[in-house]
Short mmCIF file of C-alpha atoms in Angstrom, two decimals:
data_model
loop_
_atom_site.label_atom_id
_atom_site.label_comp_id
_atom_site.label_asym_id
_atom_site.label_seq_id
_atom_site.Cartn_x
_atom_site.Cartn_y
_atom_site.Cartn_z
CA MET A 61 112.76 159.13 189.34
CA ARG A 62 109.65 161.22 188.80
CA GLU A 63 106.27 159.53 188.89
CA ARG A 64 102.97 160.63 187.41
CA ARG A 65 99.69 159.11 186.27
CA VAL A 66 97.90 159.51 182.96
CA THR A 67 94.17 158.98 183.37
CA VAL A 68 92.40 157.22 180.51
CA PRO A 69 88.60 157.26 180.18
CA PHE A 70 86.82 154.35 178.53
CA SER A 71 83.36 153.16 177.61
CA GLY A 72 82.30 149.96 175.88
CA PRO A 73 79.59 147.35 175.37
CA GLY A 74 79.00 144.12 177.22
CA ALA A 75 78.13 145.39 180.71
CA GLY A 76 76.23 143.06 183.02
CA THR A 77 76.41 140.56 185.85
CA ALA A 78 76.86 136.79 185.72
CA PRO A 79 78.23 133.99 187.90
CA LEU A 80 81.92 133.22 187.73
CA THR A 81 82.94 130.97 184.86
CA TRP A 82 84.18 127.47 185.66
CA GLY A 83 87.74 128.61 184.95
CA GLN A 84 87.36 131.59 187.29
CA LYS A 85 86.03 129.35 190.05
CA ALA A 86 89.03 127.06 189.58
CA ILE A 87 91.64 129.83 189.88
CA MET A 88 89.79 131.39 192.83
CA ARG A 89 90.20 128.09 194.68
CA ASP A 90 93.95 128.28 194.08
CA MET A 91 94.01 131.89 195.28
CA ARG A 92 92.32 130.92 198.52
CA ALA A 93 94.53 127.87 199.05
CA THR A 94 97.83 129.67 198.48
CA GLY A 95 97.11 133.27 199.46
CA TRP A 96 98.70 134.39 196.19
CA PRO A 97 97.00 136.98 193.95
CA HIS A 98 97.81 134.92 190.82
CA ASN A 99 98.63 137.86 188.56
CA ASN A 100 100.13 137.43 185.10
CA SER A 101 102.85 140.07 184.80
CA GLY A 102 105.79 140.92 182.59
CA ALA A 103 108.17 143.70 181.47
CA HIS A 104 108.74 144.49 177.79
CA PRO A 105 111.21 146.77 175.99
CA LEU A 106 109.52 149.23 173.67
CA PRO A 107 110.57 150.09 170.10
CA GLU A 108 111.71 153.59 169.18
CA GLY A 109 108.95 156.07 168.54
CA VAL A 110 106.30 154.72 170.88
CA THR A 111 104.98 157.41 173.25
CA VAL A 112 103.18 157.35 176.56
CA ALA A 113 100.19 159.05 174.92
CA GLU A 114 100.04 156.33 172.28
CA LEU A 115 100.21 153.56 174.87
CA ALA A 116 97.52 155.28 176.95
CA ALA A 117 95.30 155.43 173.88
CA ARG A 118 95.89 151.73 173.19
CA LEU A 119 94.99 150.86 176.78
CA GLY A 120 91.78 152.88 176.46
CA GLU A 121 90.88 151.01 173.27
CA MET A 122 91.53 147.68 175.02
CA MET A 123 89.29 148.64 177.93
CA CYS A 124 86.54 149.56 175.48
CA ARG A 125 86.92 146.43 173.37
CA HIS A 126 87.28 143.74 176.07
CA PRO A 127 84.53 143.57 178.71
CA ALA A 128 86.74 141.26 180.80
CA LEU A 129 89.04 144.22 181.57
CA ARG A 130 86.06 146.14 182.99
CA MET A 131 85.21 143.34 185.39
CA ARG A 132 85.00 143.63 189.14
CA LEU A 133 84.13 140.94 191.65
CA GLY A 134 80.71 141.17 193.24
CA VAL A 135 78.39 138.99 195.33
CA GLY A 136 75.37 137.39 193.72
CA ASP A 137 71.90 136.87 195.18
CA ASP A 138 73.06 133.41 196.32
CA GLY A 139 75.88 134.95 198.36
CA GLU A 140 78.52 133.54 196.01
CA PRO A 141 81.17 135.60 194.15
CA CYS A 142 80.08 136.82 190.72
CA GLN A 143 81.54 138.93 187.92
CA VAL A 144 80.26 142.45 187.37
CA VAL A 145 81.23 144.18 184.12
CA VAL A 146 80.70 147.94 184.02
CA GLU A 147 80.12 150.05 180.94
CA SER A 148 82.53 152.93 181.58
CA GLY A 149 85.15 154.32 183.89
CA GLU A 150 88.75 155.53 184.10
CA ILE A 151 92.09 153.76 184.44
CA ASP A 152 95.57 155.17 185.10
CA VAL A 153 98.79 154.55 183.22
CA GLU A 154 101.55 154.68 185.84
CA VAL A 155 104.54 156.55 184.40
CA THR A 156 108.04 156.67 185.90
CA ALA A 157 110.55 159.03 184.27
CA PHE A 158 114.30 158.57 184.88
CA ASP A 159 116.99 161.23 184.62
CA ASP A 160 119.09 161.06 181.46
CA ASP A 161 122.27 160.15 183.35
CA VAL A 162 120.74 156.98 184.80
CA ASP A 163 122.31 153.83 183.36
CA PRO A 164 119.87 152.10 180.93
CA ALA A 165 120.64 148.84 182.72
CA GLU A 166 119.24 150.36 185.90
CA VAL A 167 116.02 151.29 184.09
CA LEU A 168 115.76 147.72 182.84
CA ARG A 169 116.31 146.36 186.35
CA HIS A 170 113.58 148.64 187.67
CA SER A 171 111.13 147.34 185.05
CA HIS A 172 111.82 143.79 186.24
CA LYS A 173 111.39 144.89 189.85
CA ILE A 174 107.96 146.31 189.03
CA TRP A 175 106.69 143.27 187.16
CA PHE A 176 107.75 140.96 189.98
CA GLU A 177 106.10 143.17 192.60
CA TRP A 178 102.91 143.34 190.55
CA MET A 179 102.89 139.58 190.06
CA MET A 180 102.98 139.00 193.83
CA THR A 181 100.86 141.96 195.04
CA PRO A 182 97.05 142.20 195.02
CA PHE A 183 95.77 145.10 192.93
CA ASP A 184 93.50 146.32 195.76
CA GLY A 185 94.57 149.76 196.91
CA HIS A 186 96.40 150.54 193.67
CA THR A 187 93.63 150.43 191.08
CA PRO A 188 89.90 149.58 191.04
CA TRP A 189 90.53 147.22 188.13
CA LEU A 190 92.20 143.84 187.73
CA VAL A 191 94.71 145.19 185.21
CA ARG A 192 97.71 147.55 185.55
CA LEU A 193 99.99 149.27 183.05
CA ALA A 194 103.24 151.12 183.74
CA VAL A 195 105.58 152.92 181.35
CA LEU A 196 109.22 153.73 182.14
CA GLU A 197 110.57 156.83 180.35
CA HIS A 198 114.28 157.40 179.80
CA ARG A 199 116.16 159.93 177.69
CA GLY A 200 113.07 161.35 176.09
CA ARG A 201 111.36 158.10 175.10
CA ALA A 202 109.13 155.38 176.44
CA ALA A 203 111.71 152.67 177.07
CA HIS A 204 109.88 149.85 178.88
CA LEU A 205 106.33 148.75 179.56
CA VAL A 206 105.04 146.65 182.44
CA PHE A 207 101.67 144.96 182.03
CA ALA A 208 99.84 142.85 184.60
CA VAL A 209 96.46 141.14 184.58
CA ASN A 210 94.82 139.16 187.35
CA HIS A 211 94.17 135.50 186.51
CA LEU A 212 90.43 136.04 187.09
CA VAL A 213 90.47 138.25 183.99
CA ALA A 214 92.69 136.14 181.75
CA ASP A 215 94.94 133.09 181.89
CA GLY A 216 98.44 133.13 180.41
CA THR A 217 97.31 132.79 176.79
CA GLY A 218 94.50 135.27 177.36
CA THR A 219 97.04 137.77 178.66
CA LEU A 220 99.14 137.33 175.50
CA LEU A 221 96.00 137.90 173.45
CA LEU A 222 95.31 141.11 175.37
CA MET A 223 98.84 142.32 174.71
CA THR A 224 98.14 142.35 170.97
CA GLY A 225 96.23 145.54 171.71
CA LEU A 226 99.47 147.07 173.01
CA GLY A 227 101.45 145.87 170.00
CA ILE A 228 103.79 143.74 172.12
CA GLY A 229 104.29 140.09 173.04
CA GLU A 230 104.58 136.81 171.20
CA LEU A 231 101.17 137.19 169.53
CA ALA A 232 101.58 140.86 168.60
CA ASP A 233 100.69 140.24 164.93
CA ARG A 234 97.72 137.98 165.61
CA ARG A 235 94.29 139.19 164.62
CA LEU A 236 91.72 138.25 167.23
CA ASP A 237 88.27 136.89 166.50
CA PRO A 238 85.96 139.90 167.05
CA ASP A 239 83.07 137.53 167.80
CA ALA A 240 84.83 135.47 170.48
CA ILE A 241 82.53 134.78 173.41
CA THR A 242 82.91 137.04 176.45
CA ALA A 243 83.40 135.78 179.97
CA LEU A 244 79.91 136.96 180.93
CA ASP A 245 78.27 135.05 178.10
CA LEU A 246 80.46 132.03 178.77
CA ALA A 247 79.29 131.96 182.39
CA ARG A 248 75.68 132.08 181.22
CA ARG A 249 76.32 129.31 178.69
CA GLU A 250 77.79 127.16 181.47
CA GLN A 251 74.37 127.19 183.16
CA THR A 252 72.68 125.50 180.18
CA PRO A 253 71.73 121.81 180.02
CA GLU A 254 74.28 121.23 177.24
CA ALA A 255 77.13 122.52 179.40
CA ARG A 256 75.87 120.62 182.43
CA ARG A 257 76.06 117.39 180.42
CA ILE A 258 79.71 118.12 179.64
CA SER A 259 80.39 118.62 183.35
CA ASP A 260 78.44 115.46 184.22
CA GLY A 261 80.64 113.46 181.83
CA ALA A 262 83.75 114.90 183.45
CA MET A 263 82.46 113.88 186.88
CA ARG A 264 82.04 110.27 185.79
CA TYR A 265 85.66 110.31 184.58
CA TRP A 266 86.90 111.90 187.81
CA ALA A 267 84.95 109.47 190.00
CA GLU A 268 86.69 106.48 188.43
CA ARG A 269 90.11 107.92 189.28
CA LEU A 270 89.33 109.34 192.71
CA ARG A 271 87.36 106.49 194.26
CA ASP A 272 90.35 104.44 195.47
CA LEU A 273 92.72 107.25 196.39
CA PRO A 274 94.97 107.16 199.46
CA ARG A 275 94.66 110.08 201.85
CA ALA A 276 97.41 111.96 200.00
CA THR A 277 99.64 111.12 197.04
CA PHE A 278 102.86 110.99 199.05
CA GLY A 279 101.47 109.95 202.41
CA GLU A 280 100.88 111.63 205.74
CA PRO A 281 103.17 114.43 207.04
CA ARG A 282 106.34 112.99 208.54
CA TYR A 283 108.41 116.16 209.00
CA PRO A 284 105.91 118.76 210.25
CA GLU A 285 108.68 121.13 211.34
CA GLY A 286 109.67 121.71 207.70
CA ARG A 287 112.90 123.61 207.12
CA LEU A 288 113.97 126.81 208.84
CA GLY A 289 110.42 127.24 210.06
CA HIS A 290 108.84 126.90 206.62
CA ARG A 291 107.00 123.95 205.18
CA TYR A 292 107.16 124.52 201.40
CA TRP A 293 110.36 124.89 199.42
CA HIS A 294 110.94 126.09 195.89
CA GLY A 295 113.62 125.11 193.38
CA ARG A 296 114.50 125.32 189.69
CA PHE A 297 116.05 122.71 187.43
CA SER A 298 117.21 123.07 183.84
CA SER A 299 118.55 120.40 181.50
CA SER A 300 119.19 120.87 177.80
CA ALA A 301 120.26 117.20 177.68
CA ALA A 302 116.80 116.19 178.90
CA HIS A 303 115.27 118.38 176.19
CA LEU A 304 117.22 116.53 173.50
CA GLY A 305 116.32 113.20 175.08
CA VAL A 306 112.62 114.09 175.01
CA LEU A 307 112.93 115.03 171.32
CA ALA A 308 114.55 111.68 170.55
CA ILE A 309 111.88 109.73 172.44
CA ALA A 310 109.10 111.72 170.77
CA ARG A 311 110.56 110.99 167.33
CA ARG A 312 110.91 107.27 167.98
CA THR A 313 107.50 106.79 169.60
CA ARG A 314 105.67 109.21 167.27
CA THR A 315 104.33 111.05 170.30
CA ASP A 316 104.20 114.80 170.94
CA THR A 317 106.66 116.26 173.43
CA ALA A 318 103.94 117.19 175.95
CA ARG A 319 102.98 113.57 176.50
CA VAL A 320 106.59 112.35 176.43
CA LEU A 321 107.62 114.95 179.00
CA LEU A 322 104.63 114.08 181.19
CA ALA A 323 105.68 110.42 181.09
CA VAL A 324 109.30 111.31 181.93
CA LEU A 325 108.21 113.47 184.87
CA ALA A 326 105.93 110.72 186.19
CA ILE A 327 108.73 108.14 185.99
CA ALA A 328 111.14 110.51 187.76
CA ILE A 329 108.58 111.03 190.55
CA GLY A 330 108.10 107.27 190.82
CA ARG A 331 111.85 106.61 191.01
CA ALA A 332 112.34 109.14 193.81
CA THR A 333 109.25 108.36 195.90
CA GLY A 334 108.32 104.76 195.07
CA VAL A 335 104.74 105.86 194.21
CA ASP A 336 103.47 103.60 191.42
CA PRO A 337 100.95 103.94 189.88
CA LEU A 338 101.01 107.73 190.08
CA THR A 339 97.78 109.71 190.16
CA THR A 340 98.40 113.37 189.38
CA ASN A 341 96.49 116.46 188.48
CA VAL A 342 97.48 118.14 185.23
CA ILE A 343 96.58 121.72 184.31
CA VAL A 344 94.82 121.80 180.94
CA SER A 345 94.03 124.79 178.75
CA ASN A 346 90.56 124.35 177.26
CA ARG A 347 91.37 126.63 174.34
CA PHE A 348 91.39 123.63 171.99
CA ARG A 349 87.60 123.54 172.33
CA PRO A 350 85.57 125.05 169.47
CA GLY A 351 85.21 128.81 169.79
CA PHE A 352 87.55 129.15 172.77
CA ALA A 353 90.86 130.02 171.06
CA ASP A 354 90.52 133.82 171.30
CA VAL A 355 88.48 134.12 174.49
CA ILE A 356 89.73 136.78 176.90
CA GLY A 357 89.20 134.79 180.06
CA THR A 358 90.47 131.97 182.23
CA LEU A 359 90.06 128.59 180.55
CA SER A 360 92.64 126.47 182.39
CA GLN A 361 91.42 123.80 184.81
CA ASN A 362 92.77 120.73 186.54
CA SER A 363 92.24 117.28 185.15
CA VAL A 364 93.42 114.01 186.63
CA LEU A 365 95.13 110.88 185.30
CA SER A 366 96.70 107.73 186.68
CA LEU A 367 99.85 106.22 185.17
CA ASP A 368 101.20 102.70 185.57
CA LEU A 369 104.98 103.16 185.62
CA ARG A 370 106.00 99.53 185.12
CA GLY A 371 107.84 98.28 182.04
CA THR A 372 109.93 100.35 179.65
CA VAL A 373 109.92 104.11 179.20
CA ASP A 374 108.38 103.61 175.75
CA GLU A 375 105.54 101.59 177.30
CA VAL A 376 104.87 104.34 179.85
CA VAL A 377 104.90 106.91 177.02
CA ALA A 378 102.28 104.85 175.17
CA ARG A 379 100.07 104.69 178.28
CA THR A 380 100.54 108.41 178.85
CA ARG A 381 99.52 109.17 175.28
CA HIS A 382 96.11 107.60 175.86
CA ALA A 383 95.67 108.72 179.47
CA ALA A 384 96.55 112.35 178.73
CA THR A 385 94.12 112.54 175.82
CA ALA A 386 91.29 111.34 178.07
CA ALA A 387 92.34 113.75 180.83
CA TRP A 388 92.41 116.75 178.48
CA MET A 389 88.94 115.92 177.20
CA ARG A 390 87.59 115.93 180.78
CA ALA A 391 89.15 119.18 182.00
CA TYR A 392 86.07 121.37 181.45
CA TYR A 393 83.60 121.14 184.32
CA ASP A 394 81.95 122.99 187.18
CA PRO A 395 84.37 123.02 190.16
CA ASP A 396 81.41 123.19 192.55
CA GLN A 397 80.21 119.88 191.13
CA LEU A 398 83.67 118.38 191.64
CA ASP A 399 83.64 119.57 195.27
CA ARG A 400 80.35 117.73 195.80
CA LEU A 401 81.73 114.59 194.16
CA ILE A 402 84.84 114.64 196.36
CA ALA A 403 82.73 115.09 199.50
CA SER A 404 80.57 112.13 198.47
CA LEU A 405 83.61 109.92 197.82
CA ASP A 406 85.20 110.96 201.11
CA ALA A 407 82.04 109.86 202.91
CA GLU A 408 82.00 106.59 200.97
CA ARG A 409 85.65 105.84 201.88
CA GLY A 410 85.26 106.96 205.46
CA HIS A 411 88.18 109.37 205.24
CA PRO A 412 89.15 112.41 203.12
CA ALA A 413 91.54 111.82 200.24
CA ALA A 414 93.13 114.12 197.70
CA VAL A 415 95.41 114.18 194.68
CA THR A 416 98.31 116.25 195.97
CA CYS A 417 100.62 116.09 192.95
CA ARG A 418 100.13 118.56 190.11
CA ILE A 419 101.96 119.10 186.81
CA SER A 420 101.61 122.10 184.51
CA ASP A 421 103.21 122.35 181.06
CA LEU A 422 103.39 126.10 180.49
CA ARG A 423 105.22 125.95 177.16
CA PHE A 424 103.45 128.21 174.71
CA SER A 425 105.95 129.52 172.17
CA THR A 426 108.61 126.81 172.60
CA ARG A 427 106.32 123.79 172.37
CA PRO A 428 105.61 124.16 168.61
CA ASP A 429 109.35 124.58 168.06
CA ALA A 430 109.99 121.37 170.01
CA GLU A 431 107.47 119.45 167.92
CA GLU A 432 109.14 120.71 164.75
CA LEU A 433 112.57 119.67 166.02
CA ALA A 434 111.24 116.22 166.99
CA ASP A 435 110.12 115.75 163.38
CA GLY A 436 113.45 117.00 162.01
CA ASP A 437 116.96 115.62 162.02
CA PRO A 438 117.65 112.82 164.53
CA VAL A 439 119.27 113.73 167.84
CA THR A 440 122.71 112.17 168.30
CA GLU A 441 124.36 110.81 171.44
CA GLU A 442 127.21 113.28 170.90
CA GLN A 443 124.74 116.18 171.05
CA VAL A 444 123.27 114.90 174.31
CA ARG A 445 126.67 114.33 175.95
CA ALA A 446 127.76 117.84 174.97
CA GLU A 447 124.79 119.32 176.87
CA LEU A 448 125.22 117.39 180.14
CA PRO A 449 127.58 119.94 181.76
CA ARG A 450 124.96 122.68 181.32
CA THR A 451 122.52 121.07 183.79
CA PHE A 452 121.79 123.14 186.89
CA LEU A 453 119.71 122.91 190.04
CA SER A 454 119.07 125.76 192.46
CA TRP A 455 117.03 126.18 195.61
CA ASP A 456 115.32 129.55 195.67
CA GLY A 457 113.58 129.76 199.02
CA HIS A 458 110.37 129.05 200.84
CA LEU A 459 106.65 129.48 200.39
CA ASP A 460 104.13 129.58 203.19
CA ALA A 461 101.14 127.83 201.61
CA MET A 462 100.42 125.34 198.86
CA PRO A 463 97.44 123.06 198.15
CA ASP A 464 99.77 120.34 196.80
CA GLN A 465 102.54 118.19 198.23
CA LEU A 466 104.36 118.49 194.90
CA PHE A 467 103.81 121.02 192.12
CA ILE A 468 105.91 120.98 188.94
CA SER A 469 105.64 123.53 186.15
CA VAL A 470 107.45 123.25 182.82
CA GLU A 471 108.54 126.76 181.91
CA ASP A 472 108.50 128.25 178.41
CA ARG A 473 112.26 128.27 177.82
CA PRO A 474 113.83 127.37 174.45
CA GLY A 475 116.24 124.44 174.11
CA THR A 476 115.86 123.09 177.63
CA VAL A 477 113.57 121.32 180.05
CA HIS A 478 113.24 124.10 182.63
CA LEU A 479 111.27 123.11 185.71
CA GLN A 480 109.95 125.11 188.64
CA MET A 481 109.15 122.87 191.58
CA VAL A 482 107.46 123.50 194.92
CA PHE A 483 107.31 120.66 197.41
CA ASP A 484 106.01 119.99 200.91
CA MET A 485 108.89 119.32 203.27
CA ALA A 486 106.51 117.56 205.64
CA VAL A 487 106.39 114.58 203.26
CA LEU A 488 109.40 114.89 200.92
CA THR A 489 113.05 115.49 201.72
CA THR A 490 115.34 117.70 199.68
CA ASP A 491 117.39 114.59 198.84
CA GLN A 492 114.29 112.93 197.39
CA VAL A 493 113.39 115.98 195.36
CA GLU A 494 116.95 116.43 194.14
CA THR A 495 116.95 112.77 193.08
CA MET A 496 113.62 113.38 191.36
CA LEU A 497 114.84 116.39 189.40
CA HIS A 498 118.01 114.71 188.23
CA ALA A 499 115.99 111.61 187.37
CA VAL A 500 114.11 113.71 184.79
CA GLU A 501 117.38 114.06 182.89
CA GLU A 502 118.45 110.50 183.60
CA VAL A 503 115.21 108.98 182.29
CA ALA A 504 115.24 111.12 179.15
CA VAL A 505 118.91 110.39 178.43
CA GLU A 506 118.62 106.66 179.16
CA ALA A 507 115.60 106.22 176.88
CA ALA A 508 116.72 108.58 174.10
CA PHE A 509 118.57 105.84 172.21
CA ASP A 510 117.31 102.69 173.95
CA PRO A 511 113.69 101.59 173.42
CA THR A 512 114.17 98.92 176.09
CA ALA A 513 115.23 101.34 178.86
CA PRO A 514 113.29 100.51 182.05
CA ALA A 515 110.98 103.12 183.55
CA ILE A 516 111.24 102.28 187.25
CA GLY A 517 114.75 101.05 187.89
CA PRO A 518 118.23 102.15 188.96
CA THR A 519 119.06 105.69 188.01
CA SER A 520 121.89 106.26 185.58
CA PRO A 521 125.18 107.75 186.78
CA ALA A 522 125.72 109.32 183.36
CA ALA A 523 124.38 112.76 184.16
CA PRO A 524 126.65 114.89 186.37
CA ARG A 525 124.98 116.58 189.31
CA SER A 526 125.75 120.23 189.89
CA SER A 527 124.11 122.93 191.91
#
């Protein structure tokens, strides 16, 4: 391998200083709680004919066009972090050239190695910016591109929007709104009385759901030693049978798959832990709000909802439909104001309390496909049974810090319910979590063709368990 850097100058409008946006404050809290850099990163094969010079030019145009890419963190007059957008500067494209006799599969593996390293590694020391671009050359052509953006610059959708400037990604053909608000202007807007009223309304909603919380969703630590010296464990679960079950439930109940899947996850958690009702945080993208669709920035924030898990699965889905709508409407607020509310409620209760369960539905490209399938031909029991042997569960290792006792993310994978789960081994056992993951499939399969299927009840032995 031979490495070099191509330096790209840039200059653009929109320079200035402003406080962090509410979304940036939210992700910074997660960064501090976990110690992770929270970078969005990925590797992408390149079509024939694309050159390093062309990609460098595209990156330069992006830096000029999007002030968010020219952002650095600063400290405001109040001593708090702020965003500082500069007018001009230089950025490097990191190029790695491979000898012709290197196997193309090895070049591909190296691109995946880079994107994973960049996802987990702070950008400090590598670049003055919160964005990185690498190109892998092989046999006379640019073969792969690796692109990474820190979450303070853009959330997942914002990163896909940025990638349109490189001509890659799921939104490559999308034309962005040239008048979309910038992160600097958004932060200034969030200081206005109109925005403060939105945050005030969210606080009234949060207060109703936080006032009577227990100390933690799943209780006090019972196994402080964790496992093999680590407290947090990470696993993956995939079930195409659960996916079909969710489609069938969505069709019958006339509910979108996001709310059905949220209900199924909540029931599975309740079956494994006995927690009912379940109060959980959900991560909400605020891009449904007017004027936010094409913003290059971080617009995802936590909201909270409580679900009564008694009755049938269909009844829980109906409750979730209403509860989730209210939660999504109250997910745009000033995190500093929420911190003050929580401190006030803790003082009122006489002890600190927190929601320590969090669910994130990350489906972007596959969710519209799922909604279309739910409206299409009915799912059959034969289809579901045929998918049961494909279910898998794997344990992938430990993490050293998490703000939650249980964190579940629904990954953007077609034709399956693919879950990433991190849990606190001080309060949950691996047997409980394994029961929980398999219960996701069991609940979806049980309720797919039976509107009277109970939510909290004995789990079904129908789904085989394999690791």
